[in-house]
CSV table of C-alpha atoms and ligand atoms in Angstrom, one decimal:
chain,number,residue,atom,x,y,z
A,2,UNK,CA,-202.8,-113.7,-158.5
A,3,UNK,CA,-201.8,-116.9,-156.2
A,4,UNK,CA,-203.1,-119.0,-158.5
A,5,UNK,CA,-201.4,-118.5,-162.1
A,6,UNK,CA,-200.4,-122.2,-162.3
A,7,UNK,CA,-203.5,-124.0,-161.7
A,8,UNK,CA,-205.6,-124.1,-165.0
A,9,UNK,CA,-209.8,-124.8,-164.3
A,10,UNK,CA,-212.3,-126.1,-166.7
A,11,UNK,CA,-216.0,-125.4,-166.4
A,12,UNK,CA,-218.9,-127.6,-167.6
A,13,UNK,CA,-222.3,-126.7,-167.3
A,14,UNK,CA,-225.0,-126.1,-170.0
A,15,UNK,CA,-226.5,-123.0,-168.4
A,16,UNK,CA,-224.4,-119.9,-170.1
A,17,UNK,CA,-225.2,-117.5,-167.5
A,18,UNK,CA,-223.6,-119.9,-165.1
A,19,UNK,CA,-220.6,-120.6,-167.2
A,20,UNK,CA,-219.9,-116.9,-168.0
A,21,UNK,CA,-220.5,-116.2,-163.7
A,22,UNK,CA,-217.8,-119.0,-162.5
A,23,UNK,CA,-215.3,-117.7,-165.4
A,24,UNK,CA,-215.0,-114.5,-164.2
A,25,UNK,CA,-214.7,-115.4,-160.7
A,26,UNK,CA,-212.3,-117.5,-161.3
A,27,UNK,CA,-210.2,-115.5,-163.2
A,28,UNK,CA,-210.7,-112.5,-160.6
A,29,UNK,CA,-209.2,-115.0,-157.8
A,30,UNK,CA,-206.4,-115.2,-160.3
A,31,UNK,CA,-206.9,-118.9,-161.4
A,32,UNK,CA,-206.8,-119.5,-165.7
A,33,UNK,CA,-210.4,-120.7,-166.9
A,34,UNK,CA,-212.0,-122.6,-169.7
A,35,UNK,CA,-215.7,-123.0,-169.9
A,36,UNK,CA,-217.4,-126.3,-172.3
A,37,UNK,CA,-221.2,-126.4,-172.7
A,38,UNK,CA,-221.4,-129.7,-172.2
A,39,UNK,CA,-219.9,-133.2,-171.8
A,40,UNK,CA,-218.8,-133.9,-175.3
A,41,UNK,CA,-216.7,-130.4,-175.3
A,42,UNK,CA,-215.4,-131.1,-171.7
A,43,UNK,CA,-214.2,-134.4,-172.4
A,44,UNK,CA,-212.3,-132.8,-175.8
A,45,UNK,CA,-211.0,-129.9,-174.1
A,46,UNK,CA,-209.5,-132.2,-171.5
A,47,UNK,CA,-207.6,-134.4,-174.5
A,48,UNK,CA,-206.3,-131.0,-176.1
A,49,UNK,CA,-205.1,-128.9,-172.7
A,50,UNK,CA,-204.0,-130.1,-169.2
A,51,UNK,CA,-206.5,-128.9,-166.8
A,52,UNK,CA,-205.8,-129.6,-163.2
A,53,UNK,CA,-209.7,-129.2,-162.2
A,54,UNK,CA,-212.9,-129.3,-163.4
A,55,UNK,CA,-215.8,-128.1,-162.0
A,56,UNK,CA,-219.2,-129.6,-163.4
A,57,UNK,CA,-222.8,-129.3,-163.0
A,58,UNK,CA,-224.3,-132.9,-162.4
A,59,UNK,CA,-227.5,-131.8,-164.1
A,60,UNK,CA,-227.2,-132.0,-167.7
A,61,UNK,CA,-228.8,-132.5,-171.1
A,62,UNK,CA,-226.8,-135.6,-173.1
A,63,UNK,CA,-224.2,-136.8,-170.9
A,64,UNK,CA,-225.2,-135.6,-167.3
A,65,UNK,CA,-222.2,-135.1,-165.0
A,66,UNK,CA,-221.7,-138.6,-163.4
A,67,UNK,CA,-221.4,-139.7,-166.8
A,68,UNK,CA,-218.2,-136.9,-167.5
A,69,UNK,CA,-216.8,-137.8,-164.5
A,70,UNK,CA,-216.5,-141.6,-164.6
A,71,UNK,CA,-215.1,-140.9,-168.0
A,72,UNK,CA,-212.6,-137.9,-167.0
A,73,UNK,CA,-211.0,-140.1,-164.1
A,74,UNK,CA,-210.9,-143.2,-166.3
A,75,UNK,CA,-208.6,-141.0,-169.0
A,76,UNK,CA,-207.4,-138.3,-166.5
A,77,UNK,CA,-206.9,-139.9,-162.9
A,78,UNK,CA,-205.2,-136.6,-161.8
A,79,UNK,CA,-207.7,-134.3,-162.9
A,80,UNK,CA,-209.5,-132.8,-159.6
A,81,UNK,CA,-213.3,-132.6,-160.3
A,82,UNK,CA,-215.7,-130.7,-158.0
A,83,UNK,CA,-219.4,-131.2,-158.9
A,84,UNK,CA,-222.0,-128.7,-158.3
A,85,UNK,CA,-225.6,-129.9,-157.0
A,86,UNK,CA,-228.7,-128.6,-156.0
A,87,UNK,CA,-229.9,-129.7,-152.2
A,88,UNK,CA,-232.1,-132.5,-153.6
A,89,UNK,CA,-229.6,-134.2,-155.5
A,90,UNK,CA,-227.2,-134.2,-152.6
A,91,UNK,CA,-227.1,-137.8,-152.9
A,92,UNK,CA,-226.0,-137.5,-156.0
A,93,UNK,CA,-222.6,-135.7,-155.0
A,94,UNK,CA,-222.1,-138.1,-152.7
A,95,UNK,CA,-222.2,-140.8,-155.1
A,96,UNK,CA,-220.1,-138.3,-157.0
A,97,UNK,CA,-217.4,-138.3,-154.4
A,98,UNK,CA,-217.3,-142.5,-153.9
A,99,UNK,CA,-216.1,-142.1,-157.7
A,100,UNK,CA,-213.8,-140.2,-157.4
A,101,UNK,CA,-214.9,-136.6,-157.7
A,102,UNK,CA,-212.8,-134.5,-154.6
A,103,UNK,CA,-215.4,-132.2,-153.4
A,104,UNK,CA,-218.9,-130.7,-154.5
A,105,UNK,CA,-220.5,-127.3,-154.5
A,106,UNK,CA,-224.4,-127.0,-153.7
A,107,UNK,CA,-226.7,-124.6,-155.5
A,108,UNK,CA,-227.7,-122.3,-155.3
A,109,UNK,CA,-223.9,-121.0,-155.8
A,110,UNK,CA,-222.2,-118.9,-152.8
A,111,UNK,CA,-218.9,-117.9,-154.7
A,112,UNK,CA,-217.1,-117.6,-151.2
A,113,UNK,CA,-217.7,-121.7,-150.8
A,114,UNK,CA,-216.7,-121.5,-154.7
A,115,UNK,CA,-213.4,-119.8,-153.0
A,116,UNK,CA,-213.0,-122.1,-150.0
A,117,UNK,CA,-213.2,-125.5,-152.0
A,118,UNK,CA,-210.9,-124.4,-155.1
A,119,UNK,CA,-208.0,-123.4,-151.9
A,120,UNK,CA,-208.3,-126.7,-150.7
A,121,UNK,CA,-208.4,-128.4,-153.8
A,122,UNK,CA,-205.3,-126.3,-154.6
A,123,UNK,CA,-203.9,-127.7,-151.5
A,124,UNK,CA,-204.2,-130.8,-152.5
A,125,UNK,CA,-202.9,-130.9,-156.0
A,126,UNK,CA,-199.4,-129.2,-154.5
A,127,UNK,CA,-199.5,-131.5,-151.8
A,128,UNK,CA,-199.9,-134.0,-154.4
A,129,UNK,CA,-197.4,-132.7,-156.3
A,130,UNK,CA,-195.0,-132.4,-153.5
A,131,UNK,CA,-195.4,-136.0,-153.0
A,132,UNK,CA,-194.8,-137.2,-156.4
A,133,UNK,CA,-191.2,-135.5,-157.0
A,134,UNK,CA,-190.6,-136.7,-153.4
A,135,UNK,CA,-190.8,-140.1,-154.5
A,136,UNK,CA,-189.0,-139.2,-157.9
A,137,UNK,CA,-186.2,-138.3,-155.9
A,138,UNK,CA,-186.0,-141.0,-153.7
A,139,UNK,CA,-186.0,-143.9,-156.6
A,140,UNK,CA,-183.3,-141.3,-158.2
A,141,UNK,CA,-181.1,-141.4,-154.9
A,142,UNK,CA,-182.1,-145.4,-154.6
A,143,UNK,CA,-180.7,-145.6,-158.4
A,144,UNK,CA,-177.7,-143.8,-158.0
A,145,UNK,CA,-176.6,-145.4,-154.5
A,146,UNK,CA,-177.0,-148.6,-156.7
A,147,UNK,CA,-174.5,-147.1,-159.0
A,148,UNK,CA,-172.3,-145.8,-156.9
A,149,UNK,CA,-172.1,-149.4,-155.2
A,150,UNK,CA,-171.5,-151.2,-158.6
A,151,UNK,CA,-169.3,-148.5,-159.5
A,152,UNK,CA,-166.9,-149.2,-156.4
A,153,UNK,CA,-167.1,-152.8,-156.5
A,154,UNK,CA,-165.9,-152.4,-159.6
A,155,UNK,CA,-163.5,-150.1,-159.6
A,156,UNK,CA,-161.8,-151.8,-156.3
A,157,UNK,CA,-162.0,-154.8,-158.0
A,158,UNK,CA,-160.1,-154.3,-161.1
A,159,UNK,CA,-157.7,-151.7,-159.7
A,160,UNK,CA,-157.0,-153.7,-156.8
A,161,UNK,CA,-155.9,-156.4,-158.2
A,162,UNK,CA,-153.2,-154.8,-160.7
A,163,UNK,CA,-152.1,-152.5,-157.6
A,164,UNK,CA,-151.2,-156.2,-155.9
A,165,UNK,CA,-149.0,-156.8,-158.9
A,166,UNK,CA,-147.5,-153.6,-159.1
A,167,UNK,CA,-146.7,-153.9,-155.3
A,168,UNK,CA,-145.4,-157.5,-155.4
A,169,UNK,CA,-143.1,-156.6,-158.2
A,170,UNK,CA,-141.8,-153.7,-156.9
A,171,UNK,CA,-141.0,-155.7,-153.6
A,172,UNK,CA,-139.0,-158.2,-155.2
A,173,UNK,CA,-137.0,-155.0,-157.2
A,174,UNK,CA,-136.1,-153.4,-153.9
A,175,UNK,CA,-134.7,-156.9,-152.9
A,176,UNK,CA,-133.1,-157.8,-155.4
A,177,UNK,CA,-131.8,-154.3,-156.4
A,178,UNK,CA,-128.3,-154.5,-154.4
A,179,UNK,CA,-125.9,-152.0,-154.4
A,180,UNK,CA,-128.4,-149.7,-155.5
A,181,UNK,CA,-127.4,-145.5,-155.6
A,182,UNK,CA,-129.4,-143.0,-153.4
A,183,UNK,CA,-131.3,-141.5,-156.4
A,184,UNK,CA,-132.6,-145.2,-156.8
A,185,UNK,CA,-133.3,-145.8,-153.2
A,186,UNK,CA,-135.5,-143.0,-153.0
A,187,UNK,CA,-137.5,-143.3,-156.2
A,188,UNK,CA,-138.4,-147.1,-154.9
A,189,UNK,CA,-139.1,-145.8,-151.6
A,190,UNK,CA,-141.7,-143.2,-152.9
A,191,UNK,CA,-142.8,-145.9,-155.6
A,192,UNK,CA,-143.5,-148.2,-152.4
A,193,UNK,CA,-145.1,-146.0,-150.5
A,194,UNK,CA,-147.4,-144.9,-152.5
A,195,UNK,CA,-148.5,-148.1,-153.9
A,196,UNK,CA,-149.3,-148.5,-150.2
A,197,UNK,CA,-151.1,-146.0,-149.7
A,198,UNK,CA,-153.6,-146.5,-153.1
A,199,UNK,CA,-153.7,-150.2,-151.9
A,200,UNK,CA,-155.2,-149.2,-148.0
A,201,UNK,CA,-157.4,-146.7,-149.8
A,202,UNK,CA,-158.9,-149.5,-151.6
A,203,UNK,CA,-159.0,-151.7,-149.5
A,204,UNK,CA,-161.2,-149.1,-146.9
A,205,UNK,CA,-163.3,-148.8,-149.5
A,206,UNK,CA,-163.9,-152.2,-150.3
A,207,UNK,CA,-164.6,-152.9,-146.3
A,208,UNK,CA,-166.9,-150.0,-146.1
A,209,UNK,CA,-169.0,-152.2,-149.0
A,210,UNK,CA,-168.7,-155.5,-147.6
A,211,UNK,CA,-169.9,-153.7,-144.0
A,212,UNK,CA,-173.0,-151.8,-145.8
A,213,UNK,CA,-173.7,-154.9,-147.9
A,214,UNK,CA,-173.8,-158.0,-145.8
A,215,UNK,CA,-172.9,-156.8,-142.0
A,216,UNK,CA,-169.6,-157.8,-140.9
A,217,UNK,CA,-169.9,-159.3,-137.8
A,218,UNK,CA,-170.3,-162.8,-139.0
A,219,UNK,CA,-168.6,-164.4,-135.8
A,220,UNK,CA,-168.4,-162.8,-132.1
A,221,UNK,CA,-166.0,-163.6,-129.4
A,222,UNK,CA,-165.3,-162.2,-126.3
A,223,UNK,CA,-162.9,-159.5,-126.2
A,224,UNK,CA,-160.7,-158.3,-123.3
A,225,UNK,CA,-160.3,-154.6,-123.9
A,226,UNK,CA,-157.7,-154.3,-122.1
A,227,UNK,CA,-155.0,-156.4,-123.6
A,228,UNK,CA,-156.6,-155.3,-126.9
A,229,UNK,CA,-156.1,-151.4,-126.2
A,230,UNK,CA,-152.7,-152.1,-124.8
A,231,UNK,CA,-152.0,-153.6,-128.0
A,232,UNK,CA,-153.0,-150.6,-129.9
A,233,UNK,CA,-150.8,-148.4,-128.0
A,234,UNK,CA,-147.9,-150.1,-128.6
A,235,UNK,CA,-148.7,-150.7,-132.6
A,236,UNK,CA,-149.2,-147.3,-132.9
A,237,UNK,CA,-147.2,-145.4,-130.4
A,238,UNK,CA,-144.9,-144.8,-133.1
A,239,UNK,CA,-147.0,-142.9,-135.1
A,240,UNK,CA,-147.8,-140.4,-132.4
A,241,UNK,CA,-144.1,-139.8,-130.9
A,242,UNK,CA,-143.0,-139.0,-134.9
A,243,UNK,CA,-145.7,-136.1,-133.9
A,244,UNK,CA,-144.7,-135.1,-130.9
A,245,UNK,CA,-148.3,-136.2,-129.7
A,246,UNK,CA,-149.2,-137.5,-126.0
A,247,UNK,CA,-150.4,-140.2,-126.7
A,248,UNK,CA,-152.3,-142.4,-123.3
A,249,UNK,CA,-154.4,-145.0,-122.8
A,250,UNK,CA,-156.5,-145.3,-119.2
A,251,UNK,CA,-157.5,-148.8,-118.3
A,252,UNK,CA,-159.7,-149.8,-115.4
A,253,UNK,CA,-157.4,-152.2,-113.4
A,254,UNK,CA,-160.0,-154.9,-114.1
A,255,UNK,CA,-160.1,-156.3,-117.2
A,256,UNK,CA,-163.0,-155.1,-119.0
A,257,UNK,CA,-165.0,-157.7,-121.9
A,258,UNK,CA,-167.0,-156.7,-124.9
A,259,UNK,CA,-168.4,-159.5,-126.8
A,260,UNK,CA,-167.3,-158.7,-130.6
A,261,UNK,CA,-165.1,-159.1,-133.4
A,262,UNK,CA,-162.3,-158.1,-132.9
A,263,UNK,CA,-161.3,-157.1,-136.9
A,264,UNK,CA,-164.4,-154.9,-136.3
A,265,UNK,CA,-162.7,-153.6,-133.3
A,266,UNK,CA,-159.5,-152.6,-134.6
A,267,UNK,CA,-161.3,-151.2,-137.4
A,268,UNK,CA,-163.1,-148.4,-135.0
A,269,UNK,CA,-160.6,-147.4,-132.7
A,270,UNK,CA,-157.4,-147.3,-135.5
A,271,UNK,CA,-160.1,-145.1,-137.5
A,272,UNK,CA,-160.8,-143.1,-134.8
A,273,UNK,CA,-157.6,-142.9,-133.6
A,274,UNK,CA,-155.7,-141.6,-137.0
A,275,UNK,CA,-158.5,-139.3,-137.2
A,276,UNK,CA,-157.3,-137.5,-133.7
A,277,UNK,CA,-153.6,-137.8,-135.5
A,278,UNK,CA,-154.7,-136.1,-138.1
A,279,UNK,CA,-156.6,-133.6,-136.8
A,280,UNK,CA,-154.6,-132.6,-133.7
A,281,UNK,CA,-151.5,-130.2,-134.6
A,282,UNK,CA,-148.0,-131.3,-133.5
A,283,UNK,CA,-147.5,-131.4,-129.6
A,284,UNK,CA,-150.8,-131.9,-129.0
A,285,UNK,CA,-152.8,-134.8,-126.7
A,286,UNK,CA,-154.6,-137.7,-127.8
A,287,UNK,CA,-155.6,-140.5,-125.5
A,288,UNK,CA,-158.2,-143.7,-125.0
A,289,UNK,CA,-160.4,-144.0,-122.1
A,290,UNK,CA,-162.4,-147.1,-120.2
A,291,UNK,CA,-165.0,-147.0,-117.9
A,292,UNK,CA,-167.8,-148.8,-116.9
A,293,UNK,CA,-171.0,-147.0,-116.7
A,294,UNK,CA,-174.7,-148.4,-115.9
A,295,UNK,CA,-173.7,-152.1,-117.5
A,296,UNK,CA,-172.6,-151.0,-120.8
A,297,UNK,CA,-168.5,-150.4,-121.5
A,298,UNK,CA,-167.8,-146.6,-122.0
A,299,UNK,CA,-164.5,-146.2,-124.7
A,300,UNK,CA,-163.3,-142.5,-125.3
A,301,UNK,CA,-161.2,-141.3,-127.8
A,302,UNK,CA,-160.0,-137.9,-127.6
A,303,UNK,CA,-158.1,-135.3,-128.6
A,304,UNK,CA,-157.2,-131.5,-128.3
A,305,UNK,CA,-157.3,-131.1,-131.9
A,306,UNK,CA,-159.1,-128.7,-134.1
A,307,UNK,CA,-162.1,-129.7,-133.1
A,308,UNK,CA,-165.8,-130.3,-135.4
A,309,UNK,CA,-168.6,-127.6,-135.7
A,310,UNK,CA,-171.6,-128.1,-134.2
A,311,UNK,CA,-173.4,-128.2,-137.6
A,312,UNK,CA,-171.3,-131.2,-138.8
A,313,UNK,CA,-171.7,-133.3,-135.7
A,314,UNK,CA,-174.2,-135.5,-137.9
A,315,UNK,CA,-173.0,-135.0,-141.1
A,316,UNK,CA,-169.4,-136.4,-140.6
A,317,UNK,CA,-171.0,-140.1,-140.2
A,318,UNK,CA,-171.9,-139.7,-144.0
A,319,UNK,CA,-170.0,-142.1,-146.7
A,320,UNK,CA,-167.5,-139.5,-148.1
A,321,UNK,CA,-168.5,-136.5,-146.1
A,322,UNK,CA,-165.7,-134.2,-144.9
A,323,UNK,CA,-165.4,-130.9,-143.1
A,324,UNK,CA,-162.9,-129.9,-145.3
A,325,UNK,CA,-162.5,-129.2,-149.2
A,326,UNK,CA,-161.1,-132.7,-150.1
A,327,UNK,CA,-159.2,-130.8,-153.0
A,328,UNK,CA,-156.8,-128.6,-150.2
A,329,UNK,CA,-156.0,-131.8,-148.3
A,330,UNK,CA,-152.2,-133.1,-148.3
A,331,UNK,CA,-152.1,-136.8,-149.2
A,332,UNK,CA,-151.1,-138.0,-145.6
A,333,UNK,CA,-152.8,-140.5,-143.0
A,334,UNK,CA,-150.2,-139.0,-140.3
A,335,UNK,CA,-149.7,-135.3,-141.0
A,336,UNK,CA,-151.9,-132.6,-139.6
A,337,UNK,CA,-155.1,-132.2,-141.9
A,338,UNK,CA,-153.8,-135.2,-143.7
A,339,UNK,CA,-156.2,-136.5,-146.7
A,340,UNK,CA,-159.0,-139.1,-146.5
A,341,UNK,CA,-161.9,-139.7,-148.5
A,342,UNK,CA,-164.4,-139.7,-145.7
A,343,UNK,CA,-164.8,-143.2,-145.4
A,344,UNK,CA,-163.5,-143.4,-141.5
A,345,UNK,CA,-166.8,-142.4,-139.2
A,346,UNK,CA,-169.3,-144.1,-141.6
A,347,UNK,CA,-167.4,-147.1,-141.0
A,348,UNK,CA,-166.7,-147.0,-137.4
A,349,UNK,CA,-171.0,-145.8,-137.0
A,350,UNK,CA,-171.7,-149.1,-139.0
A,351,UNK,CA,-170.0,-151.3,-137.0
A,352,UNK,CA,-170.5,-150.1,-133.8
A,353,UNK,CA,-174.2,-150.2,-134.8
A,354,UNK,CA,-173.3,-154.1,-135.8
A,355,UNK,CA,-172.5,-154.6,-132.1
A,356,UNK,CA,-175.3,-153.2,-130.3
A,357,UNK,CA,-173.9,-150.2,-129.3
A,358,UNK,CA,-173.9,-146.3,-130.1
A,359,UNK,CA,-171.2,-143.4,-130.5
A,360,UNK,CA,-172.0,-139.9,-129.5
A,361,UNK,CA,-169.4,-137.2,-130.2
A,362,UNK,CA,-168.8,-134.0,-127.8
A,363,UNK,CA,-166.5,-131.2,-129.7
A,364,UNK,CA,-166.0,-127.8,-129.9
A,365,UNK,CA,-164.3,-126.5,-132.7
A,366,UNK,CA,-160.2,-125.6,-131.3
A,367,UNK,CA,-161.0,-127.3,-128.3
A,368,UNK,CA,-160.3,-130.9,-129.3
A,369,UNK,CA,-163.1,-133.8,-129.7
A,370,UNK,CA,-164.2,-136.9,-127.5
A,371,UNK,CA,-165.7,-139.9,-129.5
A,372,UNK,CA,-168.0,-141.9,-126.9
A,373,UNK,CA,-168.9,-145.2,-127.9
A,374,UNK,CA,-170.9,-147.6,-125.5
A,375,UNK,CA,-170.8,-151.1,-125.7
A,376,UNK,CA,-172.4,-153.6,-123.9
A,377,UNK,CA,-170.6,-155.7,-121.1
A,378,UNK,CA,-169.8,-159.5,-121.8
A,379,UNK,CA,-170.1,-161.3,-118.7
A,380,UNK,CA,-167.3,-163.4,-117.9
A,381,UNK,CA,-167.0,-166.4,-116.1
A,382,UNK,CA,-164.2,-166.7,-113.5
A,383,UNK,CA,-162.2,-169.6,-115.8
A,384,UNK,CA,-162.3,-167.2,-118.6
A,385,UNK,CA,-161.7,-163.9,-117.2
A,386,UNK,CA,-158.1,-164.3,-116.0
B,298,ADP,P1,-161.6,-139.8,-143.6
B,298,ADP,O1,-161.9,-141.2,-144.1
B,298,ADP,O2,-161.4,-138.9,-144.7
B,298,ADP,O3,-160.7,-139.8,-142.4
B,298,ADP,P2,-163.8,-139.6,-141.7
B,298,ADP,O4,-165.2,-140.2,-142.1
B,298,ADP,O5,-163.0,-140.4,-140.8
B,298,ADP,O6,-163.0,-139.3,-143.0
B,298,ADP,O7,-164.1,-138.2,-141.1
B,298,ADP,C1,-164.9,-137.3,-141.8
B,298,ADP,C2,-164.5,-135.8,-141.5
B,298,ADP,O8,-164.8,-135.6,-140.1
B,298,ADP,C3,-163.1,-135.5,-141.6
B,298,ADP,O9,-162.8,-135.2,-142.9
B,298,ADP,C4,-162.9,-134.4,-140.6
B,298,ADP,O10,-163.3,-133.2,-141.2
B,298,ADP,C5,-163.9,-134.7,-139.5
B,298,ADP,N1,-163.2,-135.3,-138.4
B,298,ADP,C6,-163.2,-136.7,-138.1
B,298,ADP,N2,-162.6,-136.9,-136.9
B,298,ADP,C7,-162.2,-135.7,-136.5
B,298,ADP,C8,-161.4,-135.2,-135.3
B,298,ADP,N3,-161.0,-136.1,-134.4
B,298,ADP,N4,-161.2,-133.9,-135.2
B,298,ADP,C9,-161.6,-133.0,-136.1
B,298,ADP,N5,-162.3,-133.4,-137.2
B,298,ADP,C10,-162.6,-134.7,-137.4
């Protein structure tokens, strides 16, 4: 009873045959309809949805080309399967170049009767299959469209607000002298938080610009070097309030990347407060260089918490996390700190801008390495000092 679903209609103007096919049909488990000839197919087709139809070419009125031309023109994704003799095998050929999927010769052997309605069957789930396939990709294509509009929109109008509220409460704590503790403190929080929603936003709103129009509008060359030894001291500070090793290993010299070097902070400061965050207090977190076969090797690792295996892919996503987002504290610098899982999908998007790939080794509460390879920018002499 495989076939419950799949509802066949019979034409032919011999009874004996009509009354033959129903029953086999319905012992293979498929529902079955019979018409005595084209005129009662054709309205039997209007009043139930009949995903085959199995007619005899052979027939008195409107012979079986005739139905068929007509069923396809009304019913495209009806299946017909026409039954012949050997001399009109022609015929089914002619039959098939219109449309029909298979044809049956006579006289009938029910286990080709069998054979052809599996594959038809086939055919209509495949078909099937198909067709929510692509449902569901213009549904996903809609509703990445509206996600997009929805955060241009929202980063747009709550941006600008969140400047004015942030201006303002500048000026207050300036010009707020003499101010008590209790005060201090409620500005402080006030301030910080504003920050916070403001660098959220503004993530955001570079993860759009970078999926929208590429960011790497202008590329320079770029000694890694200076600009990792940069890094560490800007944020240093962050790992020492951790109690975090935090090292940097340079080749002595001076490596170049051709890049951008916004695009370049971007990666290794999202990288880098993602080993913050997900290394535990008095842990170790560090940047590697090396050359290898042409291309520029960075590392950044840490002896954090580590990624399962299953997630290795997944954590590239816009707005994937590990994590439930809902147990998260609301922190870029504390352990397990919040994020909205906009980090890796922009560090993947603009390494991919450059040329170049990240692979990630991990083991879950053995730390992670983030690899990325960049190609080399060859220097001249006068340049490379
Ligand atoms: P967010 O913007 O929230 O920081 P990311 O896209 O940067 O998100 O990271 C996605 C998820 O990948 C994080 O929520 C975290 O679960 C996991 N992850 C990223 N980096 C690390 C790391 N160094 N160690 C452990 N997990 C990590």
């Amino acid at each position: 009873m495989e076939h419950l679903d799949i509802k066949i209609l019979i034409v032919d103007d011999e009874e004996i045959i009509l009354t033959l096919f129903k029953s086999a049909l319905e012992t293979w488990g498929y529902q079955a309809d019979i018409a005595e000839d084209g005129q009662k197919a054709l309205q039997k087709c209007s009043e139930g949805d009949y995903q085959i139809l199995i007619t005899d070419l052979n027939m008195p009125n409107m012979d079986g080309m005739s139905l068929l031309k007509r069923v396809k023109a009304r019913w495209p994704m009806i299946e017909i399967i026409v039954v012949t003799g050997f001399g009109t095998i022609e015929t089914a050929i002619d039959a098939m170049k219109m449309g029909a999927s298979d044809f049956i010769l006579k006289p009938v052997n029910f286990e080709q009767v069998q054979f052809t309605l599996k594959k038809c069957c086939q055919k209509i789930r495949a078909d099937h299959e198909n067709q929510a396939l692509r449902e569901s990709i213009a549904q996903l294509r809609e509703l990445n469209a509206m996600k997009d509009k929805f955060l241009a929109i929202t980063s747009h109008e709550i941006r600008t607000p969140l400047t004015i509220i942030k201006g303002y409460l500048e000026i207050l704590e300036m010009s707020l002298e003499d101010q008590n503790q209790e005060v201090q403190e409620t500005l402080d929080i006030l301030l910080r938080t504003t920050r916070q929603l403001s660098e959220t936003l503004n993530r955001v709103h570079t993860l759009q610009w970078a999926n929208r129009s590429g960011w790497q509008t202008r590329s320079e060359p770029i000694n890694l070097n200076a600009f990792l030894q940069a890094v560490q001291q800007d944020m240093g500070r962050l790992f020492q309030h951790r109690q975090i090793l935090f090292s940097v290993q340079l080749p002595e010299t001076p490596v170049w990347i051709h890049g951008n070097h916004n695009g370049l902070r971007i990666i290794i400061q999202e990288l880098l407060h993602n080993a913050l965050k997900f290394t535990p207090n008095h842990g170790r977190v560090g940047i590697t260089v090396k050359n290898s076969n042409g291309d520029v090797e960075i590392s950044v690792f840490d002896s954090g918490i580590g990624i399962p295996f299953e997630e290795k892919e997944l954590i590239f996503t816009e707005f994937y996390e590990v994590q439930n987002p809902l147990h998260h504290k609301t922190s870029k610098e504390d352990f397990m700190g919040g994020g909205m899982g906009i980090g890796l999908s922009l560090v993947k998007e603009m390494v991919t801008s450059l040329g170049g790939r990240i692979d990630l080794e991990s083991e879950p509460g053995a730390g992670s390495t983030f690899k990325i390879f960049l190609k080399k920018a060859v220097m001249s002499k006068s340049v490379a000092v």
